[in-house]
Short mmCIF file of C-alpha atoms in Angstrom, two decimals:
data_model
loop_
_atom_site.label_atom_id
_atom_site.label_comp_id
_atom_site.label_asym_id
_atom_site.label_seq_id
_atom_site.Cartn_x
_atom_site.Cartn_y
_atom_site.Cartn_z
CA MET A 1 18.87 167.45 91.35
CA LEU A 2 16.27 167.58 88.65
CA THR A 3 18.82 167.07 85.88
CA HIS A 4 20.18 164.14 87.81
CA LEU A 5 16.74 162.56 88.01
CA VAL A 6 16.11 163.19 84.34
CA SER A 7 19.41 161.70 83.28
CA THR A 8 18.87 158.52 85.28
CA ALA A 9 15.32 158.29 84.04
CA VAL A 10 16.55 158.38 80.46
CA GLY A 11 19.19 155.80 81.33
CA GLY A 12 22.89 156.44 82.08
CA GLY A 13 25.09 156.75 79.03
CA SER A 14 22.34 157.52 76.53
CA SER A 15 23.57 161.13 76.21
CA THR A 16 25.11 161.87 72.82
CA ASP A 17 27.50 164.41 74.35
CA VAL A 18 30.35 161.97 73.80
CA LEU A 19 33.08 164.62 74.01
CA ALA A 20 32.09 165.61 77.56
CA LEU A 21 32.86 162.04 78.60
CA ALA A 22 35.79 161.47 76.22
CA ASN A 23 37.69 164.54 77.44
CA MET A 24 37.31 163.92 81.18
CA PRO A 25 40.42 164.59 83.33
CA LEU A 26 40.97 160.95 84.34
CA LEU A 27 41.37 159.95 80.69
CA TRP A 28 43.87 162.77 80.20
CA ILE A 29 45.87 161.40 83.15
CA CYS A 30 45.90 157.90 81.63
CA ALA A 31 47.06 159.31 78.28
CA ALA A 32 49.86 161.21 80.02
CA GLY A 33 50.75 157.94 81.77
CA VAL A 34 51.31 156.15 78.44
CA PHE A 35 53.50 159.07 77.27
CA ALA A 36 55.52 158.78 80.48
CA VAL A 37 55.97 155.00 80.15
CA ILE A 38 57.33 155.36 76.60
CA ALA A 39 59.65 158.20 77.65
CA VAL A 40 61.02 156.17 80.57
CA GLN A 41 61.53 153.15 78.32
CA SER A 42 63.48 155.24 75.78
CA VAL A 43 65.75 156.63 78.51
CA ILE A 44 66.47 153.12 79.86
CA TYR A 45 67.19 151.79 76.36
CA MET A 46 69.49 154.68 75.39
CA LYS A 47 71.44 154.31 78.64
CA ALA A 48 71.82 150.56 78.11
CA ALA A 49 72.87 151.09 74.48
CA ARG A 50 75.46 153.71 75.42
CA LYS A 51 76.93 151.40 78.06
CA ALA A 52 77.18 148.39 75.75
CA ALA A 53 78.17 150.39 72.64
CA PRO A 54 81.84 149.23 72.54
CA ALA A 55 80.73 145.60 72.68
CA ALA A 56 78.45 146.15 69.68
CA GLY A 57 81.20 147.85 67.67
CA ILE A 58 79.35 151.17 67.54
CA THR A 59 80.76 154.50 68.77
CA GLN A 60 78.98 156.97 71.08
CA GLU A 61 78.99 159.44 68.18
CA GLU A 62 77.32 156.91 65.88
CA LEU A 63 74.66 156.24 68.54
CA LYS A 64 73.99 159.97 68.72
CA VAL A 65 73.81 160.20 64.92
CA SER A 66 71.41 157.22 64.88
CA PHE A 67 69.16 158.86 67.49
CA ARG A 68 69.12 162.10 65.49
CA SER A 69 68.58 160.32 62.15
CA GLY A 70 65.68 158.36 63.64
CA ALA A 71 64.10 161.57 64.96
CA ILE A 72 64.49 163.45 61.67
CA ALA A 73 63.25 160.50 59.63
CA ALA A 74 60.17 160.34 61.87
CA ILE A 75 59.16 163.98 61.25
CA GLY A 76 57.16 163.27 58.10
CA PRO A 77 55.38 160.12 59.33
CA SER A 78 54.79 161.68 62.75
CA LEU A 79 53.19 164.84 61.37
CA ALA A 80 51.01 162.69 59.11
CA VAL A 81 49.83 160.70 62.13
CA ALA A 82 49.23 163.93 64.06
CA LEU A 83 47.15 165.31 61.17
CA VAL A 84 45.00 162.18 60.96
CA ALA A 85 44.67 162.21 64.76
CA VAL A 86 43.47 165.83 64.70
CA ALA A 87 40.84 164.84 62.15
CA LEU A 88 39.51 162.18 64.55
CA LEU A 89 39.39 164.45 67.64
CA ALA A 90 35.71 165.16 67.15
CA VAL A 91 34.90 161.43 67.21
CA PHE A 92 37.04 160.09 70.06
CA GLY A 93 38.11 163.13 72.10
CA THR A 94 41.74 164.10 72.73
CA PRO A 95 42.94 161.50 75.29
CA ALA A 96 41.67 158.46 73.35
CA VAL A 97 43.07 159.86 70.08
CA LEU A 98 46.49 160.46 71.67
CA VAL A 99 46.80 156.94 73.05
CA ARG A 100 44.97 154.89 70.43
CA ILE A 101 45.62 156.71 67.12
CA GLY A 102 48.85 158.51 68.04
CA LEU A 103 50.58 155.71 69.95
CA ILE A 104 50.16 151.92 70.30
CA GLY A 105 47.94 151.29 67.27
CA SER A 106 47.51 153.12 63.99
CA ALA A 107 44.67 155.19 62.52
CA ALA A 108 43.68 152.39 60.16
CA TYR A 109 43.51 149.69 62.84
CA GLU A 110 41.90 151.78 65.56
CA THR A 111 39.13 153.34 63.48
CA GLY A 112 38.47 149.90 62.02
CA ALA A 113 38.25 148.35 65.48
CA ALA A 114 36.08 151.20 66.78
CA SER A 115 33.57 151.02 63.96
CA ILE A 116 33.34 147.23 64.25
CA ALA A 117 32.75 147.56 68.00
CA ILE A 118 30.15 150.31 67.57
CA GLY A 119 28.45 148.22 64.91
CA THR A 120 27.62 145.59 67.54
CA THR A 121 25.57 148.22 69.43
CA GLY A 122 23.56 148.98 66.31
CA ALA A 123 24.97 152.51 66.09
CA GLU A 124 27.47 154.15 63.76
CA LEU A 125 30.69 156.02 64.57
CA GLY A 126 29.70 159.70 64.93
CA GLY A 127 26.13 158.88 63.85
CA PRO A 128 22.90 159.71 65.75
CA GLY A 129 23.13 156.53 67.90
CA TYR A 130 26.71 157.36 68.95
CA THR A 131 26.04 157.80 72.67
CA GLN A 132 28.35 157.94 75.69
CA ASN A 133 27.49 154.30 76.21
CA ALA A 134 28.54 153.42 72.65
CA PHE A 135 31.76 155.42 73.00
CA ALA A 136 32.68 153.54 76.18
CA ILE A 137 32.10 150.20 74.43
CA ALA A 138 34.17 151.23 71.39
CA PHE A 139 36.98 152.64 73.55
CA PHE A 140 37.03 149.46 75.63
CA ALA A 141 37.08 147.16 72.60
CA MET A 142 39.84 149.06 70.79
CA SER A 143 41.94 149.33 73.93
CA LEU A 144 41.61 145.63 74.74
CA GLY A 145 42.46 144.90 71.10
CA GLY A 146 45.61 147.02 71.38
CA ALA A 147 46.45 145.22 74.62
CA MET A 148 46.28 141.90 72.75
CA TRP A 149 49.01 143.16 70.41
CA MET A 150 51.26 143.91 73.36
CA LEU A 151 50.34 140.63 75.01
CA ALA A 152 51.28 138.72 71.84
CA THR A 153 54.58 140.62 71.75
CA LEU A 154 55.29 139.85 75.42
CA ILE A 155 54.61 136.13 74.91
CA LEU A 156 56.12 135.60 71.45
CA THR A 157 59.32 137.68 71.72
CA PRO A 158 61.07 135.45 74.30
CA LEU A 159 60.04 132.35 72.32
CA MET A 160 61.34 133.74 69.03
CA LYS A 161 64.50 134.94 70.74
CA ARG A 162 65.24 131.40 71.86
CA GLY A 163 64.64 130.19 68.29
CA GLY A 164 66.87 132.96 66.92
CA ASN A 165 69.71 132.13 69.33
CA LYS A 166 69.54 128.49 68.38
CA LEU A 167 69.59 129.42 64.69
CA ALA A 168 72.57 131.75 65.24
CA LYS A 169 74.54 128.90 66.82
CA THR A 170 73.68 126.20 64.29
CA SER A 171 73.64 128.31 61.13
CA PRO A 172 75.28 131.74 61.15
CA VAL A 173 74.75 132.09 57.38
CA ALA A 174 71.00 131.90 57.97
CA MET A 175 71.29 134.70 60.54
CA ALA A 176 72.86 136.88 57.85
CA ILE A 177 70.06 136.15 55.39
CA VAL A 178 66.96 136.13 57.63
CA PRO A 179 66.85 139.81 58.75
CA THR A 180 67.65 141.13 55.25
CA ALA A 181 65.10 138.86 53.59
CA ALA A 182 62.47 139.78 56.20
CA LEU A 183 63.11 143.49 55.72
CA LEU A 184 62.91 143.37 51.93
CA GLY A 185 59.99 140.93 51.96
CA ALA A 186 58.00 143.20 54.29
CA PHE A 187 58.58 146.50 52.49
CA VAL A 188 58.37 145.21 48.93
CA SER A 189 55.14 143.37 49.76
CA LEU A 190 53.61 146.35 51.63
CA SER A 191 54.50 148.64 48.70
CA ILE A 192 53.10 146.35 46.05
CA ALA A 193 49.90 146.04 48.10
CA GLU A 194 49.39 149.81 47.50
CA VAL A 195 49.47 149.46 43.71
CA PRO A 196 45.99 148.03 43.04
CA LYS A 197 44.27 150.51 45.43
CA SER A 198 44.05 153.36 42.89
CA LEU A 199 46.00 155.27 40.28
CA VAL A 200 46.75 158.02 42.82
CA HIS A 201 48.23 155.45 45.20
CA LEU A 202 50.51 154.27 42.40
CA VAL A 203 51.52 157.85 41.55
CA ALA A 204 52.32 158.60 45.21
CA LEU A 205 54.33 155.38 45.52
CA LEU A 206 56.38 156.04 42.37
CA THR A 207 56.95 159.72 43.19
CA ALA A 208 58.24 158.92 46.67
CA ALA A 209 60.49 156.19 45.23
CA ALA A 210 61.89 158.57 42.59
CA VAL A 211 62.61 161.35 45.12
CA MET A 212 64.28 158.89 47.46
CA GLY A 213 66.40 157.48 44.62
CA LEU A 214 67.45 161.00 43.62
CA CYS A 215 68.36 161.91 47.22
CA ALA A 216 70.39 158.70 47.50
CA VAL A 217 72.40 159.56 44.38
CA ILE A 218 73.01 163.17 45.43
CA GLY A 219 73.64 162.22 49.07
CA ARG A 220 76.35 159.72 48.15
CA SER A 221 79.05 162.33 48.66
CA PRO A 222 80.03 162.52 52.34
CA LYS A 223 79.66 166.31 52.18
CA ARG A 224 75.93 165.89 51.63
CA ALA A 225 75.39 163.12 54.20
CA TRP A 226 72.72 165.27 55.91
CA LEU A 227 70.53 164.60 52.88
CA ARG A 228 70.31 160.95 53.89
CA GLU A 229 68.58 161.99 57.12
CA TRP A 230 66.12 164.35 55.45
CA SER A 231 65.43 162.34 52.30
CA LEU A 232 62.45 160.45 53.77
CA GLY A 233 60.79 163.74 54.75
CA PHE A 234 61.38 165.26 51.31
CA ALA A 235 60.06 162.17 49.57
CA ILE A 236 56.87 162.13 51.66
CA VAL A 237 56.14 165.84 51.15
CA VAL A 238 56.72 165.73 47.38
CA ALA A 239 54.69 162.51 47.00
CA LEU A 240 51.78 163.94 49.01
CA ALA A 241 51.87 167.19 47.02
CA VAL A 242 51.74 165.27 43.74
CA ALA A 243 48.98 163.04 45.14
CA TYR A 244 47.02 166.15 46.15
CA VAL A 245 47.23 167.58 42.63
CA VAL A 246 46.28 164.29 40.96
CA HIS A 247 43.55 163.57 43.50
CA THR A 248 41.88 166.98 43.20
CA ALA A 249 42.24 166.82 39.41
CA GLY A 250 39.61 164.11 39.65
CA MET A 251 41.52 160.90 39.13
CA PRO A 252 39.77 157.82 40.52
CA ALA A 253 40.39 157.68 44.27
CA ALA A 254 40.38 154.70 46.60
CA MET B 1 80.66 127.04 58.14
CA SER B 2 82.93 129.39 60.08
CA SER B 3 81.06 132.67 60.24
CA PRO B 4 82.58 136.06 59.55
CA VAL B 5 80.05 137.61 61.92
CA VAL B 6 80.99 135.50 64.90
CA ALA B 7 84.72 135.72 64.10
CA SER B 8 84.64 139.51 64.04
CA ILE B 9 83.30 139.81 67.62
CA PRO B 10 86.56 140.31 69.48
CA GLU B 11 86.67 139.16 73.11
CA SER B 12 84.48 137.61 75.77
CA ALA B 13 84.23 141.16 77.16
CA ALA B 14 82.22 142.15 74.11
CA ALA B 15 79.94 139.14 74.53
CA GLY B 16 79.49 140.10 78.18
CA GLY B 17 78.59 143.68 77.27
CA LEU B 18 76.03 142.49 74.75
CA ALA B 19 74.61 140.00 77.23
CA GLU B 20 74.13 142.78 79.78
CA PHE B 21 72.37 144.97 77.18
CA ASP B 22 70.18 142.00 76.38
CA ARG B 23 69.34 141.43 80.07
CA THR B 24 68.55 145.11 80.70
CA THR B 25 66.37 145.53 77.61
CA SER B 26 64.46 142.30 78.03
CA ARG B 27 63.74 142.93 81.70
CA TRP B 28 62.89 146.65 81.42
CA GLY B 29 61.40 146.30 77.96
CA ARG B 30 58.92 143.77 79.29
CA LEU B 31 58.19 145.73 82.47
CA THR B 32 57.58 149.01 80.64
CA MET B 33 55.44 147.32 78.03
CA LEU B 34 53.37 145.67 80.74
CA ALA B 35 52.98 149.07 82.42
CA GLY B 36 51.93 150.61 79.10
CA LEU B 37 49.40 147.83 78.61
CA LEU B 38 47.84 148.38 82.05
CA VAL B 39 47.79 152.19 81.85
CA SER B 40 46.20 152.09 78.40
CA LEU B 41 43.43 149.83 79.75
CA ALA B 42 42.83 151.87 82.91
CA GLY B 43 40.84 154.64 81.16
CA PRO B 44 38.29 152.48 79.35
CA LEU B 45 37.95 150.18 82.38
CA TYR B 46 37.12 153.19 84.54
CA LEU B 47 34.46 154.36 82.08
CA VAL B 48 32.94 150.91 81.87
CA PHE B 49 32.81 150.16 85.58
CA PHE B 50 32.54 153.49 87.38
CA ALA B 51 31.12 156.12 85.03
CA ASP B 52 27.52 154.92 85.40
CA LEU B 53 26.92 154.42 81.68
CA ASP B 54 24.83 151.23 81.93
CA VAL B 55 27.32 149.23 79.92
CA THR B 56 26.61 145.50 80.26
CA ALA B 57 29.21 142.74 80.20
CA GLY B 58 27.35 141.20 77.28
CA GLN B 59 27.77 144.37 75.20
CA LEU B 60 31.50 144.48 75.98
CA TRP B 61 32.20 140.89 75.06
CA THR B 62 30.11 141.11 71.90
CA ALA B 63 32.06 144.20 70.82
CA PHE B 64 35.43 142.72 71.69
CA GLY B 65 34.51 139.42 70.05
CA ALA B 66 33.70 141.22 66.81
CA VAL B 67 37.03 143.06 66.91
CA ALA B 68 38.93 139.87 67.79
CA ALA B 69 37.34 137.94 64.94
CA VAL B 70 38.77 140.45 62.47
CA PHE B 71 42.12 141.17 64.07
CA MET B 72 43.13 138.08 66.06
CA MET B 73 45.39 136.69 63.36
CA ILE B 74 47.05 140.10 62.93
CA TRP B 75 47.82 140.22 66.66
CA LEU B 76 49.76 136.99 66.23
CA VAL B 77 51.19 137.53 62.74
CA GLU B 78 52.59 141.07 63.17
CA PRO B 79 55.01 140.29 66.03
CA ILE B 80 56.25 137.24 64.12
CA THR B 81 56.62 139.27 60.91
CA TYR B 82 58.63 142.10 62.44
CA PHE B 83 60.78 140.15 64.91
CA PRO B 84 63.53 139.22 62.40
CA ILE B 85 63.86 142.89 61.39
CA LEU B 86 63.59 144.54 64.82
CA GLY B 87 65.38 142.07 67.08
CA PRO B 88 64.19 141.30 70.63
CA ALA B 89 65.06 144.63 72.32
CA ALA B 90 63.25 146.85 69.82
CA MET B 91 60.16 144.62 69.85
CA TYR B 92 59.13 145.99 73.27
CA GLN B 93 59.51 149.54 71.95
CA ALA B 94 57.84 149.10 68.59
CA PHE B 95 54.60 147.45 69.65
CA MET B 96 54.00 150.10 72.32
CA ILE B 97 54.91 153.15 70.22
CA GLY B 98 52.93 152.00 67.19
CA ASN B 99 52.98 152.87 63.48
CA ILE B 100 55.75 150.33 62.98
CA SER B 101 55.92 149.98 59.20
CA SER B 102 55.16 153.62 58.43
CA LYS B 103 57.39 155.28 61.04
CA LEU B 104 59.66 153.11 63.20
CA LEU B 105 61.15 150.77 60.59
CA PRO B 106 61.85 153.67 58.21
CA SER B 107 63.61 155.52 61.06
CA ALA B 108 65.70 152.47 61.91
CA LEU B 109 66.60 151.97 58.26
CA VAL B 110 67.61 155.63 57.77
CA ALA B 111 69.89 155.42 60.82
CA GLN B 112 71.49 152.14 59.73
CA ASN B 113 72.04 153.60 56.28
CA ARG B 114 73.48 156.81 57.77
CA ILE B 115 76.19 155.01 59.77
CA ASP B 116 76.60 152.11 57.30
CA ALA B 117 75.40 149.38 59.66
CA LYS B 118 73.82 146.17 58.38
CA PRO B 119 70.45 145.04 59.78
CA GLY B 120 70.74 141.93 61.94
CA THR B 121 74.26 142.74 63.19
CA PRO B 122 74.86 144.12 66.71
CA ARG B 123 75.78 147.49 65.15
CA GLY B 124 72.59 147.45 63.13
CA ASP B 125 70.48 146.51 66.17
CA PHE B 126 71.98 149.30 68.28
CA ALA B 127 71.47 151.85 65.51
CA ALA B 128 67.85 150.68 65.26
CA VAL B 129 67.26 150.96 69.02
CA ALA B 130 68.74 154.49 69.11
CA ALA B 131 66.75 155.49 66.02
CA ILE B 132 63.51 154.21 67.55
CA CYS B 133 64.26 156.19 70.73
CA GLY B 134 64.80 159.28 68.56
CA ALA B 135 61.62 158.63 66.61
CA ALA B 136 59.69 158.09 69.87
CA ALA B 137 61.00 161.34 71.38
CA LEU B 138 60.05 163.34 68.30
CA HIS B 139 56.68 161.63 68.02
CA LEU B 140 55.72 162.22 71.67
CA LEU B 141 56.65 165.88 71.23
CA SER B 142 54.72 166.31 67.98
CA LEU B 143 51.64 164.56 69.40
CA ALA B 144 51.71 166.61 72.60
CA VAL B 145 52.02 169.90 70.70
CA PHE B 146 49.96 169.36 67.55
CA VAL B 147 47.23 167.10 68.92
CA GLY B 148 47.13 167.65 72.69
CA LEU B 149 47.77 171.39 72.76
CA LEU B 150 46.78 172.78 69.34
CA GLY B 151 44.51 170.01 68.05
CA THR B 152 41.14 171.70 68.42
CA TRP B 153 42.50 174.92 66.89
CA LEU B 154 44.23 173.12 64.00
CA ILE B 155 41.07 171.25 63.04
CA SER B 156 39.38 174.62 62.50
CA ILE B 157 42.03 175.95 60.07
CA ILE B 158 43.23 172.92 58.04
CA PRO B 159 41.18 172.37 54.88
CA VAL B 160 39.29 169.09 54.90
CA ASP B 161 40.65 167.99 51.51
CA VAL B 162 44.25 168.31 52.76
CA ILE B 163 43.46 165.99 55.67
CA ASP B 164 41.72 163.59 53.29
CA VAL B 165 44.69 163.45 50.92
CA VAL B 166 47.15 162.85 53.75
CA ARG B 167 44.93 160.14 55.27
CA LEU B 168 44.47 158.39 51.92
CA TYR B 169 47.98 158.58 50.50
CA ILE B 170 50.40 158.74 53.42
CA LEU B 171 51.08 155.00 53.30
CA PRO B 172 52.19 154.79 49.62
CA SER B 173 54.17 158.03 50.09
CA VAL B 174 56.17 156.54 52.97
CA LEU B 175 56.49 153.06 51.49
CA GLY B 176 57.69 154.18 48.04
CA ALA B 177 60.58 156.01 49.66
CA VAL B 178 61.38 153.33 52.22
CA VAL B 179 61.44 150.45 49.78
CA VAL B 180 64.04 152.29 47.68
CA GLN B 181 66.05 153.07 50.80
CA ALA B 182 65.89 149.42 51.90
CA ILE B 183 67.04 148.11 48.52
CA ILE B 184 69.92 150.61 48.37
CA SER B 185 71.14 150.11 51.91
CA VAL B 186 71.16 146.31 52.11
CA LYS B 187 72.81 145.90 48.67
CA GLN B 188 71.54 142.34 48.15
CA PRO B 189 70.29 142.10 44.54
CA ARG B 190 69.56 138.41 44.82
CA ILE B 191 67.32 138.76 47.91
CA THR B 192 65.72 141.89 46.41
CA ALA B 193 64.78 139.95 43.27
CA VAL B 194 63.33 137.16 45.42
CA ALA B 195 61.32 139.67 47.48
CA VAL B 196 59.89 141.36 44.36
CA ALA B 197 58.97 138.05 42.71
CA ILE B 198 57.33 136.67 45.87
CA SER B 199 55.45 139.90 46.61
CA LEU B 200 54.07 140.10 43.08
CA LEU B 201 52.93 136.50 43.35
CA VAL B 202 51.33 137.04 46.76
CA GLN B 203 49.61 140.36 45.95
CA PHE B 204 48.48 139.66 42.38
CA VAL B 205 47.91 135.89 42.39
CA LEU B 206 47.34 134.58 45.91
CA VAL B 207 45.27 137.44 47.36
CA PRO B 208 42.89 137.77 44.35
CA LEU B 209 42.43 133.97 44.32
CA VAL B 210 41.93 133.63 48.08
CA PRO B 211 40.79 137.05 49.37
CA ALA B 212 40.69 135.73 52.94
CA THR B 213 44.52 135.73 52.94
CA ALA B 214 44.73 139.52 52.39
CA PHE B 215 45.55 140.30 56.02
CA LEU B 216 48.21 137.56 56.01
CA ALA B 217 49.82 138.83 52.80
CA THR B 218 52.78 140.60 54.41
CA GLY B 219 53.47 137.72 56.75
CA ILE B 220 53.32 135.19 53.92
CA ALA B 221 55.59 137.37 51.75
CA VAL B 222 58.14 137.70 54.58
CA MET B 223 58.21 133.97 55.37
CA ALA B 224 58.39 132.99 51.68
CA THR B 225 61.13 135.56 50.98
CA ILE B 226 63.18 134.19 53.88
CA ALA B 227 62.71 130.60 52.74
CA LEU B 228 63.42 131.21 49.06
CA SER B 229 66.39 133.52 49.77
CA TRP B 230 67.86 130.70 51.84
CA LEU B 231 67.33 128.16 49.06
CA VAL B 232 68.88 130.32 46.34
CA ARG B 233 71.66 131.76 48.55
CA ASP B 234 75.13 132.30 47.17
CA ARG B 235 76.92 129.05 48.01
CA THR B 236 80.36 130.17 46.87
CA PRO B 237 82.72 130.60 49.85
CA GLN B 238 81.89 133.75 51.80
CA PRO B 239 83.94 136.69 50.44
CA ALA B 240 83.82 138.36 53.86
CA VAL B 241 86.36 135.82 55.20
CA GLU B 242 89.10 137.65 53.29
CA HIS B 243 89.89 140.02 56.18
#
């Protein structure tokens, strides 16, 4: 009773015990809900793909291989996300980290959004003014921001689909060029954007590229096709190891 | 302008099968994404309205306004940037699962490369959808185990500098590998050259000159690569017609 009076006298939400709030059961349930939605969606998609496979000129075996390749290729990136997420547990608590950092957004976007949102309260992420109240505001702002991404996808996808269908009818050659050009444009541009960040970024980029190139050459023989699935993981591990050595050797960081 | 792609799709049965896949994925893709959107908002809304934290509406809108000012263009640009690569079905997966350029696109590319499917073809789209399902399954598992279950223990045993290095350099480590994979698997030297030239121009000329365009850089590079690749396309009769 007394503690209740004291806490209201101080003002609800001014406690800095953010983790007590951030790890409450209801938030865990919501996080589990997002996991469940993604799992259900994957099951529906795989079923639909299996059913329509003959029409797409893909065999059931190739679908299975694609599923497995996708899973293996995701091991490296997924563990990296998990590691970054673990590092942020102390700031956001487990449920918010699982949904915001692990799924939907990315570590870079979500921590950016959270620190911008906290900044408007005059506090700093994890700083002395980081109260339960500030956490709730940051969590709300980053979640609504993530929702905007999905909203944009929900609105724009049907519109772009209509445009794509029209393009496919009027100019099939364009349909052959557009996805390839978009893919190369995106990855080449994202990679080159890493170059000016620091020497270590450049070293990591080049190491990963070299390992991948090597795996591609060795994996050309059908006997070593498994290498094509694992090559991304190898490349990431080797590049990070080299980056670790160069970084700790005192090269200029970001 | 008879297209080898259209000609190679055999019967109306195939078109029907693809149309049904399209109907199923656009209906359920949208529904599940809407569900994900609502569930992900439920937690923070509960805290704000029922947890007695004295959060005012003014504070919320100020915070969201600040976030929107920085990210609003990205919300619009990212779906437009990735649509031509992902196709409509995978869009509803990718923007809910997250980490698109560092995890989902690489997975899709590895799978397409593995079964020799070209991006943008029905085979390529199906391989991408299956690969994203595989990546999602693995990712949910790894998050549940390493973050949900073991997270607080792991944080106590992993050295801080290891976490720092991974956080700092994971993006170049993934991208360096993926860009090589992309160039090898699409086998389009002309478009590759266009992409490299445009990206160099955008990253080293446009962005330094107009720093405000930095967040648009990828989108600009994608649109310009598409446009220029179209202009300089090989206009000799399509060799694929031979079969």
